[in-house]
Amino acid sequence: MALFRCGVCGYIHDGDDAPDKCPKCGAPKEQFRKLDAEAEKKILKSRKTNEMHIAISGLYAKIQKWAKTIKEENLDPPCVAIADRVLKDTTETIQMIKAELEGHMKKGKWG
Ligand SMILES: [Zn+2]
């Protein structure tokens, strides 16, 4: 088992050999390069946490919809204050996650 990166689009393939063609961009097998041990280790170590960051962002997006509904209902000021705080906190955290994942991509911790 090894990792192969498409030289055209960056798609990462897990397997014993490169695929006949890239599932994403259709580039031929010759465009794939086997990743060295260090690059492979970075990707394998970061996959789980990258997926968790993405899942957290998805959950926070759902939470934001609920907070917006609470604001629209406008039941009373303390109720709206909680919704405002939830929107602020989740927005900041989602943006932090985006910045972190962008850093992972630039450092080869993605794929
Ligand atoms: Zn490709």
Coordinates of C-alpha atoms and ligand atoms in Angstrom, one line a residue:
M1 CA 0.0 0.0 0.0
A2 CA 1.3 3.4 -1.0
L3 CA 0.1 6.9 -1.9
F4 CA 0.3 8.3 -5.4
R5 CA -0.3 12.0 -6.3
C6 CA -1.7 13.1 -9.7
G7 CA 0.7 15.6 -11.1
V8 CA -2.1 17.5 -12.9
C9 CA -4.7 18.0 -10.2
G10 CA -3.2 16.8 -6.9
Y11 CA -5.6 13.9 -6.4
I12 CA -4.2 11.3 -3.9
H13 CA -4.7 7.6 -4.7
D14 CA -4.3 4.8 -2.1
G15 CA -3.1 1.5 -3.5
D16 CA -0.3 -0.8 -4.6
D17 CA 0.0 1.0 -7.9
A18 CA -1.2 4.3 -9.5
P19 CA -4.7 4.1 -11.1
D20 CA -4.9 3.8 -14.9
K21 CA -6.4 7.3 -15.0
C22 CA -7.1 10.0 -12.5
P23 CA -10.7 9.7 -11.2
K24 CA -10.9 13.5 -10.8
C25 CA -9.2 15.0 -13.9
G26 CA -8.7 12.0 -16.2
A27 CA -4.9 12.3 -16.4
P28 CA -3.2 9.1 -17.5
K29 CA -1.3 6.8 -15.1
E30 CA 2.1 8.3 -16.2
Q31 CA 1.1 11.6 -14.4
F32 CA 1.1 9.9 -11.0
R33 CA 4.1 9.9 -8.7
K34 CA 4.5 7.7 -5.7
L35 CA 4.9 9.9 -2.5
D36 CA 8.1 9.4 -0.5
A37 CA 7.8 8.0 3.1
E38 CA 7.9 11.5 4.7
A39 CA 5.1 12.9 2.5
E40 CA 3.0 9.8 3.0
K41 CA 3.4 9.9 6.8
K42 CA 2.3 13.6 6.9
I43 CA -0.9 12.8 5.0
L44 CA -1.7 9.6 6.8
K45 CA -1.2 11.3 10.2
S46 CA -3.4 14.3 9.4
R47 CA -6.3 12.6 7.6
K48 CA -8.3 11.8 10.8
T49 CA -8.0 15.3 12.2
N50 CA -8.7 17.0 8.9
E51 CA -11.9 15.0 8.6
M52 CA -12.8 16.0 12.2
H53 CA -12.3 19.7 11.5
I54 CA -14.5 19.4 8.5
A55 CA -17.2 17.6 10.5
I56 CA -17.0 20.2 13.2
S57 CA -17.5 23.0 10.6
G58 CA -20.6 21.2 9.3
L59 CA -22.1 20.8 12.8
Y60 CA -21.4 24.5 13.5
A61 CA -23.1 25.5 10.3
K62 CA -26.2 23.6 11.5
I63 CA -25.9 25.3 14.9
Q64 CA -25.8 28.7 13.2
K65 CA -29.1 28.0 11.4
W66 CA -30.7 27.3 14.8
A67 CA -29.2 30.5 16.2
K68 CA -30.5 32.5 13.3
T69 CA -34.0 31.1 13.9
I70 CA -33.8 32.0 17.6
K71 CA -32.9 35.6 16.5
E72 CA -35.8 35.7 14.1
E73 CA -38.3 34.6 16.8
N74 CA -37.0 37.5 18.9
L75 CA -38.6 36.1 22.0
D76 CA -36.7 38.3 24.5
P77 CA -33.3 40.1 24.7
P78 CA -31.5 37.4 26.7
C79 CA -32.6 34.8 24.2
V80 CA -31.3 36.9 21.3
A81 CA -28.1 37.6 23.2
I82 CA -27.4 33.8 23.4
A83 CA -28.0 33.4 19.7
D84 CA -25.7 36.4 19.0
R85 CA -22.9 34.8 21.1
V86 CA -23.4 31.4 19.4
L87 CA -23.2 33.1 15.9
K88 CA -20.0 35.0 16.9
D89 CA -18.3 31.9 18.5
T90 CA -19.1 29.5 15.7
T91 CA -18.2 32.0 13.0
E92 CA -14.7 32.5 14.6
T93 CA -14.2 28.8 15.1
I94 CA -15.2 28.0 11.5
Q95 CA -12.8 30.6 10.2
M96 CA -10.0 29.3 12.5
I97 CA -10.6 25.8 11.1
K98 CA -10.4 27.1 7.5
A99 CA -7.1 28.8 8.2
E100 CA -5.8 25.7 9.9
L101 CA -6.8 23.4 7.0
E102 CA -5.2 25.9 4.5
G103 CA -2.0 25.6 6.6
H104 CA -2.2 21.8 6.4
M105 CA -2.6 21.9 2.6
K106 CA 0.5 24.1 2.3
K107 CA 2.5 21.8 4.5
G108 CA 1.5 18.6 2.7
K109 CA -0.8 17.5 5.4
W110 CA -3.7 16.9 3.1
G111 CA -4.8 14.3 0.7
Ligands
ZN1 ZN -5.9 14.4 -11.6

